[in-house]
Amino acid sequence: MRVLLVGSGGREHALALALSNSPSVTFLLVAPGNPGIAEITRMTPIGAEDVPALVNLAVNERIDLVVVGPEAALAAGIADALAQKNIACFGPSKAAAQLESSKAFTKTLCEAKGIPTAAFATFESAETAMAYLDTIEAPYVIKADGLAAGKGVVIAPDGLSAKEAIHEMFDGRFGSAGTRVVIEEFMTGEEVSFFALCDGKNAIYLGSAQDHKRAFDGERGPNTGGMGAYSPTRHATPAFVQDIMARFIEPTLVAMTKLGMPFCGVLYAGLMLTPTGPKLVEYNARFGDPECQVLMARFEGDLARLLMACAQGKLESAPSFRLADQTAALVVMAAQGYPDDPIKGSEIRGEMGAKAVANGVLLHAGTRRDEDGKLRAAGGRVLNAIGLGPTLQQAVDSAYQVVDAIDWPMGFHRRDIGWRELNRDR
Ligand code: AMP
Ligand code: GLY
């Protein structure tokens, strides 16, 4: 099978490893890739959002399957454009990707199907949004409707900061993502990222992971795309998985089919385990980053054949796979200034030592390799340090050995990945 993988983050480095280890794959090309991916397979410098160029590439390279990492490519309609050329794509159509690209779309679907989620209201002007604030209690959860790279959510402790957030969103802080604003009931509880593979009609559970969204230790600082993750999570018992499939994933697939937009790809449910049971925080139409990396670190099977079965609507004939019993933990190393304004260009040393750590893996995300051979920061989230082990503690210890082998004064990371579960173990 000839596979084209789209994207350039840590998620795509992990997918590239799993795809290159798939017995069915004879050719793997990544666009645009990153310096870590360059060490395992071929790359071509086409951006993940350049849909016409990616489709041309897929045609010219006689690609059998395109695997799409980032949401922006999906929202730009890459799956639709590939369908016109009869090329299989793992990832939803632009219409189906609304499950991620429009919070208002998903909230309305949840309401219609009785899928548990926070109470909400949608607004198209600052005035009506402000008036609504007076009718509810703090803290206020305020969200830009569209894609904002995981940064379009403000949890405001009081009315003043809530009003400020509403103004910023309507004033264009998130571009067109902020032309509609959703205000939600505040939920409390632990969060779990739940991943199902879907072929349009059927879904199969892949795995769960826990993300650490805040920038700094102790769940402080701004929300980010994710600063660390681990898998498995102890919440994901067989009964829990069955319940989430039955009450969230399956009704969503049925609803999407009825709307004429069957969902094919990864349906990633961000769940909050509230005192009254699990509730949906959001859907994403793709693998989570960094959750994908910890799932792939445990994945055993032919990933390419599995994703092809989804893309062809034939999940029932998918090859078997499993996630290894061991635990994977991941620490994101980000550039100082992330998420608001990461400082780019600083040199990163110590790659060799990091790669030599037993039970450790170093994945690249926002890095670049310059002509002088040096590795430099080129994005917000720059490196992923992964550890594997029979327990979470051992996995976390190995991940921090990888982190500590890296010499990068202009980077930062959290030191408390896995704290909830580790505290429970103690
Ligand atoms: P989202 O982009 O919708 O996943 O939101 C980002 C993060 O904001 C979530 O992972 C939660 O930590 C937090 N969050 C979102 N919605 C709510 C809510 N209704 N109540 C409490 N926290 C929330
Ligand atoms: N780690 C959260 C996300 O990928 O959206």
Coordinates of C-alpha atoms and ligand atoms in Angstrom, one line a residue:
M1 CA 0.0 0.0 0.0
R2 CA 1.2 3.5 -0.9
V3 CA 0.4 6.0 1.9
L4 CA 0.6 9.8 2.1
L5 CA 0.5 11.2 5.6
V6 CA -0.4 14.9 6.0
G7 CA 1.0 17.0 8.9
S8 CA 4.2 18.0 10.7
G9 CA 3.7 17.6 14.4
G10 CA 4.5 15.1 17.1
R11 CA 1.2 13.4 16.3
E12 CA 2.4 12.9 12.7
H13 CA 5.8 11.7 13.8
A14 CA 4.1 9.0 15.9
L15 CA 1.7 8.1 13.0
A16 CA 4.7 7.9 10.6
L17 CA 6.4 5.4 12.9
A18 CA 3.3 3.3 13.2
L19 CA 2.6 3.4 9.4
S20 CA 6.2 2.6 8.5
N21 CA 6.0 -0.4 10.8
S22 CA 2.8 -1.6 9.1
P23 CA 3.5 -4.7 7.1
S24 CA 1.1 -3.6 4.3
V25 CA 3.0 -0.3 3.6
T26 CA 5.4 -0.4 0.7
F27 CA 5.8 3.4 0.3
L28 CA 5.2 6.2 2.9
L29 CA 5.4 9.9 2.0
V30 CA 4.8 12.7 4.5
A31 CA 3.8 16.3 3.7
P32 CA 5.4 18.4 5.0
G33 CA 6.9 16.3 7.8
N34 CA 9.5 17.4 10.3
P35 CA 13.2 16.6 11.0
G36 CA 12.3 13.6 13.1
I37 CA 10.1 12.1 10.3
A38 CA 13.0 12.8 7.9
E39 CA 15.0 10.1 9.7
I40 CA 12.4 7.4 8.9
T41 CA 10.8 8.2 5.5
R42 CA 10.5 10.5 2.5
M43 CA 9.0 14.0 2.9
T44 CA 7.8 16.7 0.5
P45 CA 7.5 20.4 1.4
I46 CA 3.8 20.9 0.8
G47 CA 1.8 22.5 3.6
A48 CA -1.0 20.6 5.3
E49 CA -3.6 23.2 4.1
D50 CA -2.6 23.2 0.5
V51 CA -5.4 20.9 -0.6
P52 CA -4.9 21.2 -4.4
A53 CA -1.2 20.5 -4.2
L54 CA -1.7 17.5 -1.9
V55 CA -4.4 16.0 -4.2
N56 CA -2.0 16.4 -7.2
L57 CA 0.8 14.8 -5.2
A58 CA -1.5 11.9 -4.2
V59 CA -2.5 11.4 -7.9
N60 CA 1.1 11.6 -9.2
E61 CA 2.5 9.3 -6.5
R62 CA -0.3 6.7 -7.1
I63 CA -1.3 6.9 -3.4
D64 CA -3.7 4.3 -2.1
L65 CA -4.5 6.0 1.2
V66 CA -4.1 9.5 2.6
V67 CA -4.0 9.8 6.4
V68 CA -4.8 13.3 7.6
G69 CA -3.3 14.5 10.9
P70 CA -4.4 18.2 11.5
E71 CA -7.9 19.6 11.7
A72 CA -7.2 22.5 9.4
A73 CA -6.6 20.2 6.4
L74 CA -10.0 18.5 7.1
A75 CA -11.8 21.8 7.5
A76 CA -10.2 22.9 4.2
G77 CA -12.0 19.9 2.5
I78 CA -9.1 17.5 1.7
A79 CA -11.2 14.4 2.1
D80 CA -13.8 15.8 -0.4
A81 CA -11.2 16.7 -2.9
L82 CA -9.6 13.2 -2.7
A83 CA -13.0 11.5 -3.0
Q84 CA -13.4 13.2 -6.4
K85 CA -10.2 11.5 -7.5
N86 CA -11.3 8.1 -6.0
I87 CA -8.4 8.2 -3.5
A88 CA -9.2 6.7 -0.1
C89 CA -8.8 9.2 2.8
F90 CA -8.7 8.5 6.5
G91 CA -10.4 11.7 7.8
P92 CA -13.9 13.2 7.5
S93 CA -15.4 15.4 4.8
K94 CA -15.5 19.1 5.4
A95 CA -19.2 18.8 6.3
A96 CA -18.6 16.0 8.8
A97 CA -15.5 17.8 10.3
Q98 CA -18.0 20.4 11.6
L99 CA -18.2 18.1 14.6
E100 CA -14.9 19.8 15.5
S101 CA -14.9 23.0 13.4
S102 CA -18.2 24.3 14.8
K103 CA -19.0 24.1 18.5
A104 CA -22.5 25.3 17.8
F105 CA -23.1 22.5 15.3
T106 CA -22.0 19.9 17.8
K107 CA -23.9 21.3 20.8
T108 CA -27.1 21.4 18.7
L109 CA -26.5 17.8 17.6
C110 CA -26.0 16.7 21.2
E111 CA -29.2 18.5 22.3
A112 CA -31.2 16.8 19.5
K113 CA -29.8 13.3 20.3
G114 CA -29.8 13.6 24.1
I115 CA -26.0 13.3 24.3
P116 CA -24.9 14.6 27.8
T117 CA -23.1 17.9 27.6
A118 CA -23.0 21.2 29.4
A119 CA -26.0 23.5 28.9
F120 CA -25.2 26.2 26.4
A121 CA -26.4 29.2 24.4
T122 CA -25.0 30.6 21.1
F123 CA -24.7 34.3 20.3
E124 CA -23.9 36.3 17.2
S125 CA -23.4 39.7 18.9
A126 CA -21.6 40.9 22.0
E127 CA -24.7 42.7 23.3
T128 CA -26.9 39.5 23.5
A129 CA -24.0 37.5 24.9
M130 CA -23.5 40.2 27.7
A131 CA -27.2 40.2 28.5
Y132 CA -27.2 36.4 28.9
L133 CA -24.3 36.6 31.4
D134 CA -26.5 38.4 33.8
T135 CA -28.9 35.4 33.9
I136 CA -26.3 32.8 34.8
E137 CA -23.6 32.3 37.5
A138 CA -19.8 32.4 37.5
P139 CA -17.5 30.9 36.5
Y140 CA -18.4 31.5 32.9
V141 CA -17.2 29.3 30.0
I142 CA -16.9 31.3 26.8
K143 CA -15.9 29.8 23.5
A144 CA -15.2 31.0 20.0
D145 CA -17.4 28.9 17.7
G146 CA -14.7 27.9 15.2
L147 CA -11.2 26.5 15.1
A148 CA -8.8 28.3 17.4
A149 CA -6.0 25.6 17.9
G150 CA -7.3 24.7 21.3
K151 CA -7.0 28.3 22.5
G152 CA -10.5 29.6 21.9
V153 CA -11.9 28.8 25.3
V154 CA -11.9 31.2 28.2
I155 CA -13.0 30.2 31.7
A156 CA -13.8 33.5 33.3
P157 CA -14.0 33.6 37.1
D158 CA -16.1 36.8 37.2
G159 CA -18.4 39.0 35.1
L160 CA -15.7 41.5 34.3
S161 CA -13.3 39.0 32.7
A162 CA -16.2 37.3 31.0
K163 CA -17.2 40.5 29.3
E164 CA -13.6 41.2 28.3
A165 CA -13.4 37.7 26.7
I166 CA -16.6 38.3 24.8
H167 CA -15.4 41.6 23.5
E168 CA -12.1 40.1 22.4
M169 CA -13.8 37.3 20.5
F170 CA -16.2 39.6 18.6
D171 CA -13.3 42.0 18.0
G172 CA -11.6 39.3 16.0
R173 CA -8.9 37.8 18.3
F174 CA -9.6 34.4 16.8
G175 CA -10.4 35.7 13.3
S176 CA -13.6 34.3 11.8
A177 CA -13.7 31.6 14.6
G178 CA -15.1 34.3 16.8
T179 CA -18.0 35.6 14.8
R180 CA -20.2 33.3 16.9
V181 CA -19.7 32.7 20.6
V182 CA -20.9 29.9 22.7
I183 CA -21.5 30.3 26.5
E184 CA -21.6 27.1 28.5
E185 CA -22.4 25.8 31.9
F186 CA -19.2 25.3 33.9
M187 CA -18.5 21.6 34.5
T188 CA -16.1 20.1 37.1
G189 CA -14.3 16.8 37.0
E190 CA -11.4 14.9 35.5
E191 CA -11.1 14.9 31.7
V192 CA -10.5 11.9 29.5
S193 CA -9.7 11.8 25.8
F194 CA -11.6 8.9 24.2
F195 CA -10.8 7.8 20.7
A196 CA -13.0 5.8 18.3
L197 CA -12.2 4.8 14.7
C198 CA -15.2 5.3 12.4
D199 CA -16.0 4.2 8.8
G200 CA -19.2 6.2 8.3
K201 CA -21.5 3.6 9.7
N202 CA -19.6 1.7 12.4
A203 CA -17.2 2.6 15.1
I204 CA -14.6 0.7 17.1
Y205 CA -12.9 1.8 20.3
L206 CA -9.2 2.6 19.8
G207 CA -8.1 3.7 23.3
S208 CA -8.1 6.5 25.9
A209 CA -5.6 8.9 27.2
Q210 CA -5.3 11.8 29.6
D211 CA -4.1 15.1 28.4
H212 CA -2.7 18.0 30.5
K213 CA -4.1 21.2 28.9
R214 CA -2.7 23.9 31.1
A215 CA 0.7 25.4 30.4
F216 CA 2.2 25.1 33.9
D217 CA 2.5 22.6 36.8
G218 CA -0.4 22.4 39.2
E219 CA -2.9 23.0 36.3
R220 CA -2.0 26.7 36.2
G221 CA -1.5 29.1 33.3
P222 CA -3.3 29.3 30.0
N223 CA -5.0 26.4 28.1
T224 CA -2.7 25.0 25.4
G225 CA -3.0 22.3 22.8
G226 CA -1.7 19.8 25.4
M227 CA 1.5 19.7 27.5
G228 CA 1.6 16.0 28.3
A229 CA -0.4 12.8 28.2
Y230 CA -0.5 9.2 29.4
S231 CA -2.3 6.1 28.4
P232 CA -4.1 3.9 29.5
T233 CA -6.3 5.8 32.0
R234 CA -7.8 3.8 34.8
H235 CA -11.3 5.2 34.0
A236 CA -11.5 3.3 30.7
T237 CA -12.8 0.1 32.1
P238 CA -14.7 -2.2 29.7
A239 CA -18.1 -1.0 31.2
F240 CA -17.0 2.7 30.7
V241 CA -16.0 2.1 27.1
Q242 CA -19.2 0.3 26.3
D243 CA -21.2 3.2 27.9
I244 CA -19.4 5.9 26.0
M245 CA -19.7 4.0 22.7
A246 CA -23.5 3.5 23.3
R247 CA -24.5 6.9 24.6
F248 CA -22.0 9.2 22.7
I249 CA -20.2 7.8 19.8
E250 CA -22.9 5.6 18.2
P251 CA -25.8 8.1 18.4
T252 CA -23.4 10.7 16.9
L253 CA -22.6 8.5 13.9
V254 CA -26.3 7.8 13.3
A255 CA -27.1 11.5 13.5
M256 CA -24.3 12.4 11.1
T257 CA -25.5 9.8 8.6
K258 CA -29.1 11.1 8.8
L259 CA -27.7 14.6 8.1
G260 CA -26.1 13.3 4.9
M261 CA -22.6 13.7 6.3
P262 CA -21.3 10.3 7.4
F263 CA -18.3 10.5 9.6
C264 CA -15.2 8.6 8.6
G265 CA -12.0 9.0 10.6
V266 CA -11.1 9.4 14.3
L267 CA -13.9 10.7 16.5
Y268 CA -12.2 12.0 19.5
A269 CA -14.5 12.7 22.4
G270 CA -13.2 15.1 25.1
L271 CA -15.1 13.9 28.1
M272 CA -15.5 15.5 31.6
L273 CA -16.2 13.0 34.4
T274 CA -18.6 15.1 36.3
P275 CA -20.3 14.1 39.6
T276 CA -23.4 13.3 37.6
G277 CA -21.6 11.2 35.0
P278 CA -19.5 11.7 31.8
K279 CA -20.4 14.7 29.7
L280 CA -19.0 15.8 26.4
V281 CA -16.7 18.8 26.5
E282 CA -16.0 18.7 22.7
Y283 CA -15.6 16.5 19.7
N284 CA -12.5 16.5 17.5
A285 CA -12.5 15.0 14.1
R286 CA -8.9 13.8 14.3
F287 CA -6.3 12.2 16.6
G288 CA -5.4 14.3 19.6
D289 CA -1.9 15.7 20.0
P290 CA -0.2 14.6 22.3
E291 CA -2.7 11.8 23.0
C292 CA -2.1 10.1 19.6
Q293 CA 1.6 9.7 20.5
V294 CA 0.9 7.7 23.7
L295 CA -1.7 5.5 21.9
M296 CA 0.7 4.8 19.0
A297 CA 3.5 4.0 21.5
R298 CA 1.2 1.1 22.6
F299 CA -0.3 0.2 19.3
E300 CA 0.3 -3.4 17.9
G301 CA -1.0 -4.2 14.5
D302 CA -1.1 -3.0 10.9
L303 CA -2.2 0.6 11.3
A304 CA -2.4 1.3 7.6
R305 CA -4.8 -1.6 6.9
L306 CA -6.9 -0.6 9.9
L307 CA -7.2 3.0 8.7
M308 CA -7.8 1.8 5.1
A309 CA -10.7 -0.3 6.3
C310 CA -12.2 2.8 7.9
A311 CA -11.7 4.9 4.7
Q312 CA -13.4 2.2 2.6
G313 CA -16.4 1.9 5.0
K314 CA -15.4 -1.7 5.8
L315 CA -14.5 -1.6 9.4
E316 CA -16.1 -5.1 9.9
S317 CA -13.3 -6.6 7.9
A318 CA -10.5 -4.6 9.6
P319 CA -7.5 -6.5 10.8
S320 CA -7.2 -7.1 14.5
F321 CA -5.0 -4.9 16.7
R322 CA -4.3 -4.3 20.3
L323 CA -2.8 -1.7 22.6
A324 CA 0.0 -3.2 24.7
D325 CA -0.6 -3.5 28.4
Q326 CA 2.3 -1.2 29.2
T327 CA 1.8 2.4 30.1
A328 CA 3.1 5.3 27.9
A329 CA 3.7 8.8 29.3
L330 CA 4.6 11.9 27.3
V331 CA 6.1 15.2 28.2
V332 CA 5.8 18.1 25.8
M333 CA 8.8 20.4 25.5
A334 CA 7.6 23.8 24.4
A335 CA 9.3 27.0 23.4
Q336 CA 9.3 29.8 26.0
G337 CA 6.3 32.1 25.3
Y338 CA 4.0 29.2 24.1
P339 CA 1.0 29.3 23.7
D340 CA 0.8 33.0 23.1
D341 CA 4.0 33.9 21.4
P342 CA 6.6 31.1 21.3
I343 CA 10.2 32.3 20.7
K344 CA 11.6 30.6 17.6
G345 CA 15.1 29.9 16.4
S346 CA 16.9 28.8 19.7
E347 CA 19.3 25.9 19.5
I348 CA 18.4 22.5 20.9
R349 CA 21.2 20.1 22.0
G350 CA 21.3 16.6 23.5
E351 CA 19.3 14.7 20.9
M352 CA 21.7 11.7 20.9
G353 CA 21.6 11.3 24.7
A354 CA 17.8 11.6 24.6
K355 CA 17.5 8.9 22.0
A356 CA 19.8 6.6 24.0
V357 CA 17.4 6.5 27.0
A358 CA 16.1 2.9 27.6
N359 CA 12.3 2.7 27.3
G360 CA 12.3 6.2 25.9
V361 CA 11.4 7.8 22.6
L362 CA 12.0 11.3 21.3
L363 CA 9.5 12.7 18.8
H364 CA 9.8 15.9 16.9
A365 CA 7.1 18.5 16.5
G366 CA 8.0 22.2 15.8
T367 CA 11.7 21.7 15.0
R368 CA 13.9 22.5 12.1
R369 CA 17.3 21.2 11.0
D370 CA 19.4 24.0 9.6
E371 CA 22.2 23.6 7.0
D372 CA 24.8 23.8 9.8
G373 CA 23.2 20.5 11.0
K374 CA 21.9 22.1 14.2
L375 CA 18.4 21.5 15.5
R376 CA 16.4 24.6 16.3
A377 CA 13.0 25.5 17.6
A378 CA 10.5 26.3 14.9
G379 CA 7.1 26.2 16.6
G380 CA 5.3 26.3 19.9
R381 CA 5.3 22.6 20.9
V382 CA 8.8 21.5 19.8
L383 CA 9.7 18.0 21.1
N384 CA 7.8 15.1 22.8
A385 CA 9.6 12.9 25.3
I386 CA 7.9 9.5 25.7
G387 CA 8.6 6.9 28.3
L388 CA 7.2 3.3 28.4
G389 CA 6.9 1.0 31.4
P390 CA 4.9 -1.5 33.3
T391 CA 3.5 1.2 35.6
L392 CA 2.8 4.9 35.1
Q393 CA 5.5 5.9 37.5
Q394 CA 8.1 4.0 35.5
A395 CA 6.8 5.4 32.2
V396 CA 6.9 8.9 33.7
D397 CA 10.5 8.4 35.0
S398 CA 11.7 7.3 31.6
A399 CA 10.0 10.2 29.9
Y400 CA 11.8 12.7 32.2
Q401 CA 15.1 10.9 31.5
V402 CA 14.5 11.8 27.9
V403 CA 13.6 15.4 28.8
D404 CA 16.6 15.8 31.1
A405 CA 19.0 14.6 28.3
I406 CA 17.9 17.6 26.2
D407 CA 19.9 20.8 26.6
W408 CA 17.5 23.6 25.6
P409 CA 17.5 26.7 27.9
M410 CA 14.9 28.4 25.8
G411 CA 12.3 25.6 26.3
F412 CA 10.0 24.7 29.1
H413 CA 7.9 21.7 30.2
R414 CA 5.7 20.5 33.0
R415 CA 7.3 18.4 35.8
D416 CA 4.0 16.9 37.0
I417 CA 2.7 14.8 34.1
G418 CA 0.4 12.1 35.4
W419 CA 0.0 13.7 38.9
R420 CA -3.6 12.7 39.4
E421 CA -3.1 9.1 38.8
L422 CA 0.3 9.0 40.6
N423 CA -1.3 10.6 43.7
R424 CA -4.0 8.0 43.7
D425 CA -1.4 5.2 43.4
R426 CA 0.3 6.7 46.5
Ligands
AMP1 P1 -12.4 22.7 24.4 O1 -11.5 23.4 23.4 O2 -13.9 22.9 24.1 O3 -12.0 21.3 24.6 O4 -12.0 23.4 25.8 C1 -10.7 23.4 26.3 C2 -10.7 23.1 27.7 O5 -11.5 24.1 28.5 C3 -11.3 21.8 28.1 O6 -10.4 20.7 27.9 C4 -11.7 22.0 29.5 O7 -10.6 21.9 30.4 C5 -12.1 23.4 29.6 N1 -13.6 23.5 29.4 C6 -14.2 23.6 28.2 N2 -15.6 23.6 28.4 C7 -15.8 23.6 29.7 C8 -16.9 23.6 30.6 N3 -18.1 23.7 30.1 N4 -16.7 23.5 31.9 C9 -15.5 23.5 32.4 N5 -14.3 23.5 31.7 C10 -14.5 23.5 30.4
GLY2 N1 -4.6 17.5 23.0 C1 -5.8 18.0 22.7 C2 -6.1 18.1 21.2 O1 -5.4 17.5 20.4 O2 -7.0 18.8 20.9

